[in-house]
Amino acid sequence: MAGAASIAGIRARYADEVTAAAGSPAVRDAFAAVPRERFLGPGPWKILELGSGYRSTPNADPAHVYRDVLVALDAEAGINNGQPSLHASCLAALDLRAGETAVHIGCGTGYYTAIIAELVGPAGRVQGWEIEPTLAEIAAENLADRPNVTVVPASATEGALPDADAIYVSAGATTPMRAWVDALRPGGRLLFPLVGPDGGGMLLVTRRIAGFAARFVCGCRFIPCIGAQDRSDAAALDRAFRRGWSDVRSLRLDSRADDTAWVAGDGWWLSTAAVD
């Protein structure tokens, strides 16, 4: 089994690998700083091999989890510690800065929440939300040594969130929840998986003076975000995603969709026209 010094080196190489496409030294350093195995429970671990299901690591050597793979948090429920390279690219796009207030929705056991905490630094503040009680309890324990992080064991689709510079969502929604959008400060960014039954994309929404700029960052698949599902919106999304998403420029709320609409949902629509 690899020793502490060896694991630090393995983690550094892993950080180089999974953040290569992200192009952010800050994100790379955050991945290198946070021990992934701490957030996965005791090994051996179950790694998801796409197309063939889960397989167990040979032993509890932490070196096994420093790969660009999904690791089970609850294999029966299909809840995983997500793919590192996807999250690295997303966090680079979210452009977290020192001193900011960030909200992480669907924080699981806290691994990517800890990486967010590294990015905002000790002067920043992070609030993680997790609806599954057991995972929320584990996340609170895992993050207890970070005084700038709190974990809320509740749904983030009900009630108000704290005012935030950045909101990162790690569960799939068929609609941009109003509570998320309303919590954004001027210049604030919301990045969440907007997905239908056949998958979708990570949508980055930025509050501007004139409205909400929006663009897709990358494709994705996520487990559903409880409370953020609408069957008719999901069907409309599937049709829209088949046309491609590169023309999306803005999120519109409380207005009638016009001929620039890429997709229209209940009380919201995405436009190919810019807000400013």
Short mmCIF file of C-alpha atoms in Angstrom, two decimals:
data_model
loop_
_atom_site.label_atom_id
_atom_site.label_comp_id
_atom_site.label_asym_id
_atom_site.label_seq_id
_atom_site.Cartn_x
_atom_site.Cartn_y
_atom_site.Cartn_z
CA MET A 1 0.00 0.00 0.00
CA ALA A 2 1.32 3.42 -0.95
CA GLY A 3 2.65 5.61 1.86
CA ALA A 4 1.61 9.20 2.57
CA ALA A 5 4.45 10.73 0.55
CA SER A 6 3.75 8.40 -2.36
CA ILE A 7 0.01 9.19 -2.28
CA ALA A 8 0.77 12.91 -2.39
CA GLY A 9 2.75 12.34 -5.57
CA ILE A 10 0.01 10.13 -7.03
CA ARG A 11 -2.56 12.80 -6.18
CA ALA A 12 -0.46 15.46 -7.89
CA ARG A 13 -0.22 13.39 -11.08
CA TYR A 14 -3.97 12.71 -10.90
CA ALA A 15 -4.62 16.46 -10.56
CA ASP A 16 -2.49 17.10 -13.65
CA GLU A 17 -4.44 14.49 -15.60
CA VAL A 18 -8.03 15.35 -14.66
CA THR A 19 -7.58 19.13 -14.94
CA ALA A 20 -5.57 19.16 -18.17
CA ALA A 21 -8.55 20.18 -20.30
CA ALA A 22 -9.77 22.70 -17.71
CA GLY A 23 -6.77 24.97 -18.22
CA SER A 24 -6.93 26.41 -14.69
CA PRO A 25 -3.88 26.29 -12.39
CA ALA A 26 -6.13 27.12 -9.42
CA VAL A 27 -8.41 24.15 -10.13
CA ARG A 28 -5.37 21.91 -10.59
CA ASP A 29 -3.95 22.98 -7.22
CA ALA A 30 -7.31 22.41 -5.52
CA PHE A 31 -7.54 18.84 -6.84
CA ALA A 32 -3.96 18.22 -5.72
CA ALA A 33 -4.73 19.49 -2.22
CA VAL A 34 -7.84 17.44 -1.37
CA PRO A 35 -7.49 13.70 -0.51
CA ARG A 36 -10.23 11.97 -2.49
CA GLU A 37 -10.14 8.75 -0.44
CA ARG A 38 -11.17 10.66 2.67
CA PHE A 39 -14.58 11.33 1.10
CA LEU A 40 -15.26 7.80 -0.20
CA GLY A 41 -15.48 5.80 3.03
CA PRO A 42 -13.22 2.82 3.82
CA GLY A 43 -11.89 0.75 0.90
CA PRO A 44 -12.01 -1.40 -1.09
CA TRP A 45 -14.14 0.85 -3.28
CA LYS A 46 -16.57 0.16 -6.11
CA ILE A 47 -15.59 1.83 -9.37
CA LEU A 48 -18.15 2.26 -12.14
CA GLU A 49 -16.98 0.87 -15.44
CA LEU A 50 -19.26 2.32 -18.11
CA GLY A 51 -21.06 -0.47 -19.92
CA SER A 52 -20.15 -3.16 -17.41
CA GLY A 53 -21.26 -1.86 -14.00
CA TYR A 54 -19.31 -1.64 -10.76
CA ARG A 55 -16.16 -3.54 -9.92
CA SER A 56 -14.31 -3.53 -6.62
CA THR A 57 -10.74 -2.34 -6.25
CA PRO A 58 -8.34 -5.17 -5.27
CA ASN A 59 -7.69 -3.63 -1.86
CA ALA A 60 -7.94 -0.40 0.13
CA ASP A 61 -4.86 1.25 -1.36
CA PRO A 62 -5.90 4.89 -2.01
CA ALA A 63 -3.93 4.86 -5.25
CA HIS A 64 -6.89 3.05 -6.85
CA VAL A 65 -9.18 6.09 -6.63
CA TYR A 66 -6.74 8.55 -8.21
CA ARG A 67 -8.07 7.94 -11.70
CA ASP A 68 -10.65 9.71 -13.83
CA VAL A 69 -13.44 7.36 -12.72
CA LEU A 70 -16.72 7.39 -10.84
CA VAL A 71 -16.58 5.79 -7.38
CA ALA A 72 -19.73 4.56 -5.65
CA LEU A 73 -21.05 6.35 -2.60
CA ASP A 74 -24.24 4.26 -2.68
CA ALA A 75 -24.05 1.67 -5.45
CA GLU A 76 -27.62 0.44 -4.94
CA ALA A 77 -29.00 3.96 -5.39
CA GLY A 78 -26.59 4.74 -8.23
CA ILE A 79 -25.05 7.66 -6.32
CA ASN A 80 -21.39 8.19 -7.17
CA ASN A 81 -18.52 10.53 -6.51
CA GLY A 82 -18.63 12.01 -10.00
CA GLN A 83 -16.10 12.02 -12.81
CA PRO A 84 -13.20 14.28 -11.80
CA SER A 85 -12.41 15.64 -15.27
CA LEU A 86 -16.03 16.76 -15.76
CA HIS A 87 -16.09 18.56 -12.43
CA ALA A 88 -12.68 20.11 -13.10
CA SER A 89 -13.87 21.61 -16.38
CA CYS A 90 -17.08 22.80 -14.78
CA LEU A 91 -15.35 24.43 -11.81
CA ALA A 92 -12.93 26.15 -14.17
CA ALA A 93 -15.91 27.54 -16.12
CA LEU A 94 -17.54 28.67 -12.86
CA ASP A 95 -14.39 30.76 -12.24
CA LEU A 96 -14.49 30.73 -8.44
CA ARG A 97 -12.42 33.46 -6.81
CA ALA A 98 -10.85 33.97 -3.40
CA GLY A 99 -13.26 35.46 -0.88
CA GLU A 100 -16.45 34.54 -2.73
CA THR A 101 -19.55 32.90 -1.28
CA ALA A 102 -20.38 29.63 -3.03
CA VAL A 103 -23.27 27.19 -2.71
CA HIS A 104 -22.87 23.52 -3.68
CA ILE A 105 -26.17 21.72 -4.26
CA GLY A 106 -26.02 17.93 -4.12
CA CYS A 107 -22.75 17.88 -2.22
CA GLY A 108 -22.79 14.12 -1.53
CA THR A 109 -20.05 13.32 0.97
CA GLY A 110 -18.25 16.61 0.36
CA TYR A 111 -15.35 15.92 -2.01
CA TYR A 112 -16.13 18.57 -4.60
CA THR A 113 -17.38 20.86 -1.82
CA ALA A 114 -13.88 20.69 -0.34
CA ILE A 115 -12.38 21.55 -3.73
CA ILE A 116 -14.73 24.54 -3.96
CA ALA A 117 -13.56 25.58 -0.47
CA GLU A 118 -9.96 25.46 -1.70
CA LEU A 119 -10.88 27.72 -4.62
CA VAL A 120 -12.63 30.41 -2.55
CA GLY A 121 -9.96 30.20 0.15
CA PRO A 122 -10.23 30.84 3.89
CA ALA A 123 -11.78 34.27 3.31
CA GLY A 124 -14.57 32.71 1.26
CA ARG A 125 -17.63 30.83 2.43
CA VAL A 126 -19.15 27.58 1.16
CA GLN A 127 -22.55 26.14 1.92
CA GLY A 128 -23.20 22.54 0.85
CA TRP A 129 -26.75 21.22 0.47
CA GLU A 130 -27.52 17.50 0.53
CA ILE A 131 -31.03 16.04 0.66
CA GLU A 132 -29.96 12.46 1.53
CA PRO A 133 -29.59 12.45 5.34
CA THR A 134 -26.81 9.85 5.59
CA LEU A 135 -24.69 11.54 2.94
CA ALA A 136 -25.27 14.94 4.55
CA GLU A 137 -24.11 13.60 7.93
CA ILE A 138 -20.97 12.11 6.38
CA ALA A 139 -20.27 15.35 4.48
CA ALA A 140 -20.54 17.37 7.69
CA GLU A 141 -18.01 15.05 9.35
CA ASN A 142 -15.65 15.13 6.37
CA LEU A 143 -15.75 18.93 6.20
CA ALA A 144 -15.66 19.62 9.94
CA ASP A 145 -12.04 20.82 9.77
CA ARG A 146 -12.98 23.59 7.31
CA PRO A 147 -14.45 26.48 9.34
CA ASN A 148 -15.65 28.27 6.20
CA VAL A 149 -17.88 25.34 5.13
CA THR A 150 -21.32 24.42 6.42
CA VAL A 151 -23.57 21.54 5.33
CA VAL A 152 -27.35 21.88 5.17
CA PRO A 153 -29.19 18.51 5.29
CA ALA A 154 -32.16 19.60 3.18
CA SER A 155 -33.48 20.15 -0.33
CA ALA A 156 -32.15 23.25 -2.08
CA THR A 157 -35.26 23.45 -4.27
CA GLU A 158 -37.50 24.71 -1.49
CA GLY A 159 -37.23 28.10 0.17
CA ALA A 160 -34.48 30.66 -0.26
CA LEU A 161 -30.75 30.16 -0.61
CA PRO A 162 -28.18 32.63 0.78
CA ASP A 163 -27.00 35.35 -1.58
CA ALA A 164 -24.15 33.81 -3.55
CA ASP A 165 -21.42 34.68 -5.99
CA ALA A 166 -21.49 31.14 -7.39
CA ILE A 167 -23.87 28.18 -7.24
CA TYR A 168 -22.78 24.74 -8.41
CA VAL A 169 -25.36 21.98 -8.79
CA SER A 170 -24.41 18.30 -8.89
CA ALA A 171 -27.78 16.77 -9.74
CA GLY A 172 -29.79 16.98 -12.94
CA ALA A 173 -32.66 19.45 -13.30
CA THR A 174 -35.21 19.84 -16.08
CA THR A 175 -35.71 23.47 -15.18
CA PRO A 176 -33.60 26.34 -13.78
CA MET A 177 -35.01 26.62 -10.28
CA ARG A 178 -36.10 30.14 -9.40
CA ALA A 179 -34.55 29.88 -5.93
CA TRP A 180 -31.15 29.29 -7.54
CA VAL A 181 -31.41 32.18 -9.98
CA ASP A 182 -32.80 34.59 -7.37
CA ALA A 183 -29.85 33.88 -5.02
CA LEU A 184 -27.27 35.17 -7.51
CA ARG A 185 -25.57 38.42 -6.66
CA PRO A 186 -24.75 40.87 -9.48
CA GLY A 187 -22.14 39.07 -11.58
CA GLY A 188 -23.03 35.80 -9.86
CA ARG A 189 -22.78 32.50 -11.72
CA LEU A 190 -25.00 29.42 -11.63
CA LEU A 191 -23.74 26.21 -13.22
CA PHE A 192 -26.12 23.24 -13.27
CA PRO A 193 -26.97 20.15 -15.31
CA LEU A 194 -30.00 20.96 -17.48
CA VAL A 195 -31.00 17.48 -18.59
CA GLY A 196 -33.81 15.50 -20.12
CA PRO A 197 -34.27 11.71 -20.00
CA ASP A 198 -31.50 11.25 -22.58
CA GLY A 199 -28.96 13.56 -20.92
CA GLY A 200 -28.16 17.20 -21.53
CA GLY A 201 -25.58 19.86 -20.79
CA MET A 202 -24.04 21.95 -18.03
CA LEU A 203 -25.68 25.37 -18.34
CA LEU A 204 -23.75 28.40 -17.07
CA VAL A 205 -26.01 31.32 -16.14
CA THR A 206 -24.51 34.71 -15.24
CA ARG A 207 -26.48 37.61 -13.77
CA ARG A 208 -25.91 40.75 -15.83
CA ILE A 209 -27.43 44.21 -15.44
CA ALA A 210 -29.74 43.57 -18.38
CA GLY A 211 -30.66 39.98 -17.54
CA PHE A 212 -29.12 36.52 -17.47
CA ALA A 213 -26.46 35.46 -19.94
CA ALA A 214 -26.39 31.71 -20.53
CA ARG A 215 -24.28 29.18 -22.40
CA PHE A 216 -23.65 25.46 -22.30
CA VAL A 217 -20.22 24.37 -21.05
CA CYS A 218 -20.28 20.65 -21.89
CA GLY A 219 -22.51 17.61 -22.14
CA CYS A 220 -23.41 15.63 -19.03
CA ARG A 221 -25.54 12.99 -17.34
CA PHE A 222 -26.53 13.22 -13.67
CA ILE A 223 -28.92 11.55 -11.27
CA PRO A 224 -32.13 13.63 -10.96
CA CYS A 225 -32.30 16.56 -8.58
CA ILE A 226 -35.35 15.87 -6.41
CA GLY A 227 -37.76 18.79 -6.63
CA ALA A 228 -36.33 20.09 -9.91
CA GLN A 229 -38.18 17.78 -12.30
CA ASP A 230 -40.96 18.66 -14.74
CA ARG A 231 -42.15 16.05 -17.24
CA SER A 232 -43.19 18.49 -19.97
CA ASP A 233 -39.96 20.49 -19.64
CA ALA A 234 -37.97 17.25 -19.89
CA ALA A 235 -39.67 16.28 -23.15
CA ALA A 236 -39.05 19.74 -24.60
CA LEU A 237 -35.39 19.54 -23.60
CA ASP A 238 -34.88 16.21 -25.33
CA ARG A 239 -36.22 17.69 -28.57
CA ALA A 240 -34.05 20.79 -28.21
CA PHE A 241 -30.84 18.91 -27.42
CA ARG A 242 -31.21 16.90 -30.59
CA ARG A 243 -30.85 20.20 -32.50
CA GLY A 244 -27.59 21.15 -30.74
CA TRP A 245 -27.01 23.88 -28.17
CA SER A 246 -24.24 26.12 -29.46
CA ASP A 247 -26.55 29.05 -30.22
CA VAL A 248 -27.90 29.50 -26.67
CA ARG A 249 -27.03 32.96 -25.30
CA SER A 250 -29.45 33.87 -22.52
CA LEU A 251 -31.99 32.71 -19.95
CA ARG A 252 -35.33 34.53 -19.93
CA LEU A 253 -37.82 34.51 -17.05
CA ASP A 254 -41.43 35.66 -16.74
CA SER A 255 -41.81 36.64 -20.37
CA ARG A 256 -43.35 35.17 -23.49
CA ALA A 257 -40.97 33.15 -25.66
CA ASP A 258 -40.30 34.73 -29.04
CA ASP A 259 -38.79 33.45 -32.27
CA THR A 260 -35.30 33.37 -30.69
CA ALA A 261 -36.38 30.60 -28.27
CA TRP A 262 -34.18 27.51 -28.24
CA VAL A 263 -36.44 25.82 -25.71
CA ALA A 264 -39.37 27.06 -23.62
CA GLY A 265 -40.39 25.67 -20.24
CA ASP A 266 -42.85 26.59 -17.53
CA GLY A 267 -42.00 30.22 -16.68
CA TRP A 268 -38.58 30.19 -18.36
CA TRP A 269 -36.97 29.87 -21.77
CA LEU A 270 -33.52 29.87 -23.33
CA SER A 271 -32.87 32.33 -26.15
CA THR A 272 -30.34 32.49 -28.94
CA ALA A 273 -30.25 36.28 -28.43
CA ALA A 274 -27.78 37.88 -26.02
CA VAL A 275 -29.02 39.97 -23.09
CA ASP A 276 -26.56 42.81 -23.63
#
